[in-house]
Short mmCIF file of C-alpha atoms and ligand atoms in Angstrom, two decimals:
data_model
loop_
_atom_site.label_atom_id
_atom_site.label_comp_id
_atom_site.label_asym_id
_atom_site.label_seq_id
_atom_site.Cartn_x
_atom_site.Cartn_y
_atom_site.Cartn_z
CA UNK A 727 0.03 0.03 0.00
CA UNK A 728 1.22 3.45 -0.88
CA UNK A 729 1.45 5.99 1.99
CA UNK A 730 -0.74 9.05 1.82
CA UNK A 731 0.37 12.64 2.03
CA UNK A 732 0.17 12.60 5.78
CA UNK A 733 2.60 9.73 6.01
CA UNK A 734 4.98 11.61 3.83
CA UNK A 735 4.70 14.66 6.16
CA UNK A 736 5.55 12.46 9.20
CA UNK A 737 8.56 11.02 7.35
CA UNK A 738 9.79 14.43 6.47
CA UNK A 739 9.35 15.62 10.08
CA UNK A 740 11.32 12.58 11.24
CA UNK A 741 14.04 13.30 8.85
CA UNK A 742 14.28 16.92 9.98
CA UNK A 743 14.37 15.86 13.62
CA UNK A 744 17.08 13.26 12.79
CA UNK A 745 19.26 15.32 10.52
CA UNK A 746 18.08 18.89 10.36
CA UNK A 747 18.90 20.07 13.82
CA UNK A 748 22.25 18.35 14.30
CA UNK A 749 25.31 19.14 12.27
CA UNK A 750 27.00 15.87 13.13
CA UNK A 751 26.89 12.66 11.17
CA UNK A 752 27.13 10.02 13.94
CA UNK A 753 29.11 9.71 17.09
CA UNK A 754 32.70 9.57 15.67
CA UNK A 755 35.06 10.13 18.49
CA UNK A 756 38.73 9.59 17.44
CA UNK A 757 41.31 9.12 20.19
CA UNK A 758 44.89 10.27 20.41
CA UNK A 759 47.35 10.86 23.27
CA UNK A 760 49.95 13.56 22.69
CA UNK A 761 53.60 12.59 23.25
CA UNK A 762 54.61 13.99 26.67
CA UNK A 763 56.75 11.25 28.15
CA UNK A 764 60.01 12.99 27.32
CA UNK A 765 61.43 9.70 25.81
CA UNK A 766 62.64 9.63 22.26
CA UNK A 767 61.17 6.22 21.28
CA UNK A 768 61.76 6.54 17.50
CA UNK A 769 65.43 7.63 17.88
CA UNK A 770 65.19 10.81 15.72
CA UNK A 771 66.48 13.11 18.41
CA UNK A 772 63.04 14.67 19.20
CA UNK A 773 61.35 13.28 22.34
CA UNK A 774 58.04 15.01 21.51
CA UNK A 775 57.15 13.64 18.12
CA UNK A 776 56.79 9.89 18.62
CA UNK A 777 53.00 9.61 18.76
CA UNK A 778 51.23 9.39 15.43
CA UNK A 779 47.59 9.86 14.73
CA UNK A 780 45.87 8.30 11.70
CA UNK A 781 42.21 8.00 11.02
CA UNK A 782 40.61 5.75 8.43
CA UNK A 783 37.07 4.88 7.64
CA UNK A 784 35.79 1.46 6.47
CA UNK A 785 32.84 1.29 4.11
CA UNK A 786 32.11 0.67 0.51
CA UNK A 787 32.65 2.32 -2.87
CA UNK A 788 33.51 1.72 -6.46
CA UNK A 789 36.71 1.59 -8.46
CA UNK A 790 37.51 1.90 -12.15
CA UNK A 791 38.67 -1.24 -13.72
CA UNK A 792 40.95 -0.86 -16.60
CA UNK A 793 38.38 -2.14 -19.18
CA UNK A 794 35.97 0.64 -18.08
CA UNK A 795 33.89 -1.33 -15.64
CA UNK A 796 32.92 0.37 -12.48
CA UNK A 797 33.46 -2.34 -9.73
CA UNK A 798 31.69 -2.35 -6.34
CA UNK A 799 34.11 -2.79 -3.50
CA UNK A 800 34.53 -2.59 0.25
CA UNK A 801 37.51 -0.61 1.53
CA UNK A 802 39.19 1.96 3.68
CA UNK A 803 39.57 5.76 3.13
CA UNK A 804 42.01 8.10 4.85
CA UNK A 805 40.26 10.83 6.81
CA UNK A 806 43.25 11.93 8.93
CA UNK A 807 42.71 15.58 9.67
CA UNK A 808 39.04 15.64 8.96
CA UNK A 809 37.07 16.86 12.02
CA UNK A 810 35.32 13.97 13.77
CA UNK A 811 31.83 15.36 13.07
CA UNK A 812 32.54 15.32 9.27
CA UNK A 813 34.26 11.89 9.16
CA UNK A 814 31.19 9.95 8.25
CA UNK A 815 30.34 12.42 5.45
CA UNK A 816 33.80 12.07 3.99
CA UNK A 817 34.08 8.36 4.50
CA UNK A 818 30.79 7.19 2.89
CA UNK A 819 31.24 5.62 -0.48
CA UNK A 820 34.87 6.71 -0.33
CA UNK A 821 36.55 3.28 -0.36
CA UNK A 822 40.06 3.29 -1.82
CA UNK A 823 41.76 0.35 -3.46
CA UNK A 824 44.28 -0.44 -2.28
CA UNK A 825 43.60 0.86 1.23
CA UNK A 826 45.55 4.07 2.14
CA UNK A 827 49.24 3.47 2.26
CA UNK A 828 50.46 3.58 5.84
CA UNK A 829 54.11 4.54 6.53
CA UNK A 830 55.40 4.57 10.03
CA UNK A 831 58.86 4.69 11.74
CA UNK A 832 60.28 2.15 14.08
CA UNK A 833 59.74 3.31 17.63
CA UNK A 834 56.64 5.35 16.90
CA UNK A 835 53.38 4.91 18.85
CA UNK A 836 50.52 4.85 16.46
CA UNK A 837 46.86 5.60 17.27
CA UNK A 838 45.17 4.27 14.07
CA UNK A 839 41.48 5.08 14.49
CA UNK A 840 39.01 3.10 12.47
CA UNK A 841 35.51 4.42 11.98
CA UNK A 842 32.85 2.15 10.37
CA UNK A 843 30.66 4.33 8.18
CA UNK A 844 28.57 1.51 6.86
CA UNK A 845 27.92 0.16 3.38
CA UNK A 846 25.81 2.63 1.53
CA UNK A 847 25.08 0.34 -1.40
CA UNK A 848 24.36 -2.74 0.92
CA UNK A 849 22.09 -1.08 3.55
CA UNK A 850 20.88 -4.57 4.41
CA UNK A 851 24.27 -5.37 5.78
CA UNK A 852 25.48 -4.67 9.38
CA UNK A 853 29.04 -5.86 8.88
CA UNK A 854 31.72 -4.89 11.33
CA UNK A 855 35.18 -4.12 10.25
CA UNK A 856 38.69 -4.27 11.80
CA UNK A 857 42.28 -3.62 11.03
CA UNK A 858 44.84 -6.47 11.12
CA UNK A 859 48.43 -5.55 10.72
CA UNK A 860 49.50 -8.72 8.93
CA UNK A 861 52.66 -10.34 10.15
CA UNK A 862 53.30 -7.77 12.83
CA UNK A 863 54.34 -9.02 16.29
CA UNK A 864 51.46 -7.57 18.30
CA UNK A 865 51.69 -8.01 21.99
CA UNK A 866 47.99 -7.07 22.51
CA UNK A 867 45.36 -9.30 20.92
CA UNK A 868 42.74 -6.51 21.43
CA UNK A 869 44.54 -4.30 18.78
CA UNK A 870 45.22 -7.23 16.42
CA UNK A 871 41.87 -7.06 14.63
CA UNK A 872 41.42 -10.78 14.38
CA UNK A 873 37.84 -11.86 14.72
CA UNK A 874 36.84 -13.58 17.99
CA UNK A 875 39.97 -12.44 19.90
CA UNK A 876 39.58 -8.62 19.20
CA UNK A 877 36.71 -6.13 19.06
CA UNK A 878 35.06 -5.84 15.71
CA UNK A 879 34.04 -2.28 14.95
CA UNK A 880 30.38 -1.95 14.27
CA UNK A 881 28.60 0.69 12.04
CA UNK A 882 28.79 4.17 13.55
CA UNK A 883 31.66 3.14 15.95
CA UNK A 884 35.24 4.20 16.13
CA UNK A 885 38.13 2.34 17.68
CA UNK A 886 41.77 3.39 18.19
CA UNK A 887 44.04 0.44 17.19
CA UNK A 888 47.20 1.20 19.15
CA UNK A 889 50.65 -0.06 17.99
CA UNK A 890 54.08 0.26 19.40
CA UNK A 891 56.01 -0.04 16.19
CA UNK A 892 58.79 -2.34 17.24
CA UNK A 893 59.95 -3.76 13.91
CA UNK A 894 60.79 -2.19 10.63
CA UNK A 895 59.81 -3.89 7.31
CA UNK A 896 57.36 -4.27 4.48
CA UNK A 897 53.95 -5.21 5.81
CA UNK A 898 50.37 -5.29 4.71
CA UNK A 899 47.21 -4.63 6.51
CA UNK A 900 43.59 -5.74 5.95
CA UNK A 901 40.12 -6.13 7.53
CA UNK A 902 39.91 -9.45 9.31
CA UNK A 903 36.12 -9.55 9.62
CA UNK A 904 34.68 -12.35 7.40
CA UNK A 905 38.24 -12.05 5.96
CA UNK A 906 37.67 -13.99 2.63
CA UNK A 907 34.72 -11.82 1.72
CA UNK A 908 36.05 -8.48 2.91
CA UNK A 909 39.53 -9.08 1.32
CA UNK A 910 38.03 -10.20 -1.99
CA UNK A 911 35.96 -7.06 -1.74
CA UNK A 912 39.07 -4.86 -1.47
CA UNK A 913 39.92 -4.18 2.32
CA UNK A 914 43.78 -4.51 1.79
CA UNK A 915 46.59 -2.08 1.86
CA UNK A 916 50.32 -1.33 1.82
CA UNK A 917 52.03 -0.77 5.18
CA UNK A 918 55.72 -0.37 5.87
CA UNK A 919 57.97 0.65 8.71
CA UNK A 920 61.20 2.61 8.31
CA UNK A 921 64.06 1.35 10.41
CA UNK A 922 65.89 3.27 13.15
CA UNK A 923 69.11 2.79 11.19
CA UNK A 924 67.90 5.88 9.04
CA UNK A 925 68.60 8.02 12.09
CA UNK A 926 72.33 7.13 12.68
CA UNK A 927 74.60 10.09 13.05
CA UNK A 928 76.37 11.12 9.87
CA UNK A 929 79.55 9.29 9.25
CA UNK A 930 78.61 6.11 11.30
CA UNK A 931 80.64 3.19 10.07
CA UNK A 932 78.38 0.11 9.45
CA UNK A 933 80.93 -2.70 8.98
CA UNK A 934 82.71 -0.74 6.31
CA UNK A 935 79.63 1.02 4.87
CA UNK A 936 79.64 4.69 5.78
CA UNK A 937 76.27 6.09 6.61
CA UNK A 938 75.34 9.71 5.74
CA UNK A 939 72.49 11.75 6.77
CA UNK A 940 69.46 11.18 4.57
CA UNK A 941 70.47 7.57 3.66
CA UNK A 942 67.55 5.14 3.71
CA UNK A 943 67.42 1.43 4.50
CA UNK A 944 64.73 -1.23 4.30
CA UNK A 945 65.95 -2.87 7.57
CA UNK A 946 68.44 -2.47 10.43
CA UNK A 947 70.98 -4.47 8.35
CA UNK A 948 74.12 -3.40 10.14
CA UNK A 949 76.07 -3.23 6.85
CA UNK A 950 74.20 -0.95 4.38
CA UNK A 951 73.06 -3.92 2.29
CA UNK A 952 69.45 -2.73 2.27
CA UNK A 953 70.24 0.85 1.35
CA UNK A 954 68.00 2.34 -1.30
CA UNK A 955 67.46 5.68 -3.04
CA UNK A 956 63.78 5.29 -4.04
CA UNK A 957 61.18 2.84 -2.97
CA UNK A 958 57.84 1.74 -4.34
CA UNK A 959 55.00 -0.41 -2.86
CA UNK A 960 53.53 -2.90 -5.32
CA UNK A 961 50.51 -4.79 -4.10
CA UNK A 962 49.52 -7.57 -6.27
CA UNK A 963 45.87 -8.58 -6.19
CA UNK A 964 42.95 -9.87 -8.12
CA UNK A 965 39.21 -9.35 -8.22
CA UNK A 966 36.45 -11.77 -9.29
CA UNK A 967 33.90 -9.51 -11.03
CA UNK A 968 31.11 -12.10 -10.65
CA UNK A 969 31.67 -12.18 -6.90
CA UNK A 970 31.50 -8.38 -6.75
CA UNK A 971 28.47 -8.23 -8.93
CA UNK A 972 26.63 -10.75 -6.92
CA UNK A 973 27.46 -8.80 -3.91
CA UNK A 974 25.83 -5.50 -4.90
CA UNK A 975 22.94 -7.53 -6.33
CA UNK A 976 22.38 -8.95 -2.78
CA UNK A 977 22.81 -12.53 -4.00
CA UNK A 978 24.45 -15.43 -2.30
CA UNK A 979 28.11 -15.16 -2.67
CA UNK A 980 30.10 -17.68 -4.81
CA UNK A 981 32.92 -18.54 -2.38
CA UNK A 982 33.72 -21.85 -3.74
CA UNK A 983 33.68 -20.59 -7.36
CA UNK A 984 35.72 -17.49 -6.68
CA UNK A 985 37.94 -16.89 -9.65
CA UNK A 986 39.79 -13.72 -10.16
CA UNK A 987 39.76 -12.25 -13.65
CA UNK A 988 41.13 -8.75 -12.97
CA UNK A 989 44.82 -8.84 -11.99
CA UNK A 990 46.06 -5.64 -10.59
CA UNK A 991 49.05 -3.80 -9.15
CA UNK A 992 48.08 -1.25 -6.51
CA UNK A 993 44.43 -1.59 -7.42
CA UNK A 994 44.86 -0.99 -11.21
CA UNK A 995 45.24 -3.06 -14.28
CA UNK A 996 47.67 -1.99 -17.03
CA UNK A 997 47.66 0.60 -18.55
CA UNK A 998 46.13 2.24 -15.48
CA UNK A 999 49.15 1.31 -13.58
CA UNK A 1000 51.15 3.86 -15.53
CA UNK A 1001 48.55 6.56 -15.39
CA UNK A 1002 50.17 9.16 -13.01
CA UNK A 1003 46.78 10.60 -12.00
CA UNK A 1004 44.50 9.78 -9.13
CA UNK A 1005 41.48 7.82 -10.31
CA UNK A 1006 38.04 8.87 -9.04
CA UNK A 1007 34.97 6.90 -8.04
CA UNK A 1008 32.36 8.48 -10.41
CA UNK A 1009 29.48 6.48 -8.90
CA UNK A 1010 29.65 8.12 -5.42
CA UNK A 1011 26.43 10.03 -5.68
CA UNK A 1012 25.95 10.01 -1.97
CA UNK A 1013 22.91 10.11 0.32
CA UNK A 1014 22.83 13.88 0.10
CA UNK A 1015 24.35 16.67 -1.93
CA UNK A 1016 28.14 16.57 -1.57
CA UNK A 1017 30.70 19.10 -2.80
CA UNK A 1018 33.06 16.31 -3.56
CA UNK A 1019 30.89 13.60 -5.25
CA UNK A 1020 33.81 12.31 -7.36
CA UNK A 1021 35.96 10.86 -4.62
CA UNK A 1022 39.40 9.38 -5.02
CA UNK A 1023 39.17 5.54 -5.34
CA UNK A 1024 42.65 4.57 -6.66
CA UNK A 1025 45.29 6.99 -5.41
CA UNK A 1026 48.54 5.42 -6.31
CA UNK A 1027 50.02 4.56 -9.72
CA UNK A 1028 52.82 2.10 -10.15
CA UNK A 1029 55.14 4.07 -12.43
CA UNK A 1030 58.69 3.08 -11.18
CA UNK A 1031 61.45 5.61 -11.91
CA UNK A 1032 65.04 5.90 -10.97
CA UNK A 1033 68.27 7.35 -12.23
CA UNK A 1034 71.05 5.19 -13.45
CA UNK A 1035 73.25 4.29 -10.44
CA UNK A 1036 70.47 4.39 -7.94
CA UNK A 1037 69.20 1.48 -5.93
CA UNK A 1038 65.46 1.02 -6.31
CA UNK A 1039 63.58 -0.92 -3.51
CA UNK A 1040 60.30 -2.69 -4.53
CA UNK A 1041 58.16 -3.51 -1.65
CA UNK A 1042 56.12 -6.32 -3.29
CA UNK A 1043 53.23 -7.76 -1.45
CA UNK A 1044 50.21 -10.01 -2.25
CA UNK A 1045 46.98 -10.20 -0.50
CA UNK A 1046 45.27 -12.15 -3.20
CA UNK A 1047 42.53 -14.35 -1.85
CA UNK A 1048 42.70 -16.75 -4.84
CA UNK A 1049 45.96 -16.92 -6.74
CA UNK A 1050 49.69 -17.08 -6.46
CA UNK A 1051 51.47 -14.35 -8.54
CA UNK A 1052 54.81 -14.60 -10.13
CA UNK A 1053 56.46 -11.35 -11.40
CA UNK A 1054 59.45 -10.80 -13.48
CA UNK A 1055 61.50 -7.91 -14.95
CA UNK A 1056 63.23 -8.93 -18.21
CA UNK A 1057 66.47 -7.13 -18.37
CA UNK A 1058 66.87 -6.27 -14.65
CA UNK A 1059 68.16 -8.81 -12.19
CA UNK A 1060 66.25 -8.80 -8.90
CA UNK A 1061 67.99 -9.05 -5.59
CA UNK A 1062 65.68 -10.41 -2.93
CA UNK A 1063 66.85 -9.00 0.34
CA UNK A 1064 63.75 -9.67 2.57
CA UNK A 1065 60.72 -11.81 2.81
CA UNK A 1066 57.87 -11.89 5.33
CA UNK A 1067 58.78 -8.44 6.68
CA UNK A 1068 62.28 -9.79 7.66
CA UNK A 1069 65.78 -9.10 6.30
CA UNK A 1070 67.16 -12.33 4.75
CA UNK A 1071 69.75 -13.48 7.18
CA UNK A 1072 70.75 -17.04 8.40
CA UNK A 1073 70.84 -18.12 12.07
CA UNK A 1074 74.45 -16.79 12.35
CA UNK A 1075 73.69 -13.55 10.65
CA UNK A 1076 75.00 -14.62 7.30
CA UNK A 1077 73.55 -12.56 4.46
CA UNK A 1078 71.19 -14.95 2.59
CA UNK A 1079 69.96 -12.53 -0.01
CA UNK A 1080 69.91 -13.82 -3.59
CA UNK A 1081 69.61 -12.81 -7.18
CA UNK A 1082 66.71 -14.05 -9.20
CA UNK A 1083 64.75 -13.28 -12.33
CA UNK A 1084 61.31 -13.80 -10.81
CA UNK A 1085 59.58 -13.89 -7.45
CA UNK A 1086 56.39 -15.74 -6.53
CA UNK A 1087 54.12 -14.68 -3.78
CA UNK A 1088 50.99 -16.26 -2.26
CA UNK A 1089 48.35 -14.29 -0.52
CA UNK A 1090 49.83 -12.71 2.71
CA UNK A 1091 53.36 -12.68 1.54
CA UNK A 1092 55.79 -9.78 1.16
CA UNK A 1093 59.11 -9.67 -0.63
CA UNK A 1094 61.62 -6.79 -0.74
CA UNK A 1095 63.53 -6.62 -3.96
CA UNK A 1096 66.49 -4.27 -4.79
CA UNK A 1097 67.20 -3.32 -8.28
CA UNK A 1098 70.71 -2.25 -8.99
CA UNK A 1099 70.70 0.19 -11.87
CA UNK A 1100 74.39 1.05 -12.29
CA UNK A 1101 74.99 -1.32 -15.14
CA UNK A 1102 71.58 -0.92 -16.84
CA UNK A 1103 70.95 0.74 -20.15
CA UNK A 1104 68.72 3.78 -19.51
CA UNK A 1105 65.27 3.07 -20.90
CA UNK A 1106 61.85 1.56 -20.03
CA UNK A 1107 61.59 -1.96 -18.75
CA UNK A 1108 58.44 -3.92 -17.94
CA UNK A 1109 57.52 -5.61 -14.67
CA UNK A 1110 54.76 -8.15 -15.23
CA UNK A 1111 53.31 -11.38 -14.11
CA UNK A 1112 54.14 -14.64 -15.84
CA UNK A 1113 50.69 -15.87 -14.97
CA UNK A 1114 49.76 -14.92 -18.49
CA UNK A 1115 45.99 -15.06 -17.87
CA UNK A 1116 46.48 -12.10 -15.62
CA UNK A 1117 47.94 -9.98 -18.47
CA UNK A 1118 44.31 -9.01 -19.27
CA UNK A 1119 41.65 -7.00 -17.70
CA UNK A 1120 38.78 -9.52 -17.60
CA UNK A 1121 37.95 -10.09 -21.23
CA UNK A 1122 40.18 -7.37 -22.60
CA UNK A 1123 43.53 -8.62 -23.65
CA UNK A 1124 46.86 -6.84 -22.97
CA UNK A 1125 46.60 -5.44 -19.38
CA UNK A 1126 46.50 -6.73 -15.88
CA UNK A 1127 49.50 -7.15 -13.67
CA UNK A 1128 52.05 -5.09 -15.51
CA UNK A 1129 53.79 -1.72 -15.05
CA UNK A 1130 56.82 0.11 -16.38
CA UNK A 1131 60.27 0.83 -14.88
CA UNK A 1132 62.06 3.75 -16.36
CA UNK A 1133 65.73 4.27 -15.67
CA UNK A 1134 66.81 7.76 -16.58
CA UNK A 1135 70.38 8.54 -17.60
CA UNK A 1136 70.69 11.38 -15.24
CA UNK A 1137 71.20 13.81 -18.06
CA UNK A 1138 67.63 15.08 -18.40
CA UNK A 1139 65.47 12.05 -18.79
CA UNK A 1140 64.59 9.68 -21.61
CA UNK A 1141 61.90 7.10 -22.47
CA UNK A 1142 58.25 7.31 -23.26
CA UNK A 1143 57.24 8.56 -19.73
CA UNK A 1144 59.77 11.38 -20.18
CA UNK A 1145 60.20 13.96 -17.51
CA UNK A 1146 63.31 14.99 -15.79
CA UNK A 1147 66.09 12.70 -14.85
CA UNK A 1148 65.95 13.65 -11.23
CA UNK A 1149 66.26 10.82 -9.03
CA UNK A 1150 65.47 10.80 -5.29
CA UNK A 1151 62.20 12.03 -3.99
CA UNK A 1152 60.37 9.62 -6.20
CA UNK A 1153 58.40 6.77 -4.97
CA UNK A 1154 55.47 6.74 -2.46
CA UNK A 1155 57.44 6.93 0.79
CA UNK A 1156 55.66 10.16 1.75
CA UNK A 1157 52.32 9.25 3.30
CU1 LIG B 915 35.66 -5.39 6.76
#
């Protein structure tokens, strides 16, 4: 039966009462404790800058697949700096893929607030979300985000995940609620921790390697072996479009038949991987007029650039829920210096890094690869998967898990991507 005019008037009144009088969008209360202990826990010489505040939302959204399809996803969005009473507004239908890149320093104390803003396109769902820092030695299960042993964050709620960042390395993070579903839907991101070795005094002798201010390392290696000039996170992943389509159509989800058909690096299939621009969710017409309807959905490209002579660190990770990925770079030998967020060392400290032409990762694995460019011809090289079925974007051939590595000659730049030959400062290290 259709409601009469009176019913509409009541609904309007209720809506005004609910939303008209209050300027807030839910009870988002983020938490942070300023650093006042006088102890320099991150070792950078400043005792008052060790506490870090981050705020992310969990919800849903859409991303642009390389063949033009708009794909429904779950995901996280960075709302750090947004006033609490506007967080829901900014976080709704704003899911990113991959999740916002998180970069911390060893010794920092992190207040990573998670606000669940609900799934706007699945209002029938009441799913909780969490943040699990994968592979991180977390002493407090309450902050580990694992279902059944930690609080799951319900819609409209906010929880500060607290971490004492005790180990450097290349990590990943993801939602651990109904993990297969929420990870297939996109709740995965890059996370890495910079080592204290970066803060050594200028001129420190590391077993013959002389450290200078500004030098960067992947790990506390003690010998400079994980030194790099530029670093790039490369998250390998796949989406099953049927699973995602069934999801937004409120159908039973085909877990047993899950089959990824979009292979991606950092949430994009080639040639989107080499598009330097942020990609926007053009389907985010929200529940009310918004000044920023087209919200960023895929923020990071995967263009890898360096200048001849530089060392390039690739922080490769996989949180695929279905497949193993093998990646190769014809023409550039890969030096594997770390796996599973650890520097490769034997029980006696022996350097067990090795040279290879390809690396293979299962879901949940990370690999740190150094590319030495001193002996390379300047030019553009390809990094791609040898799982040839993933060199496509669903039914569209020539795409998927591939990106470009351009080595400049240091004399003003070369190659199809062009641009200056300036090294340093590239990469995605800055959060
Ligand atoms: Cu979730």
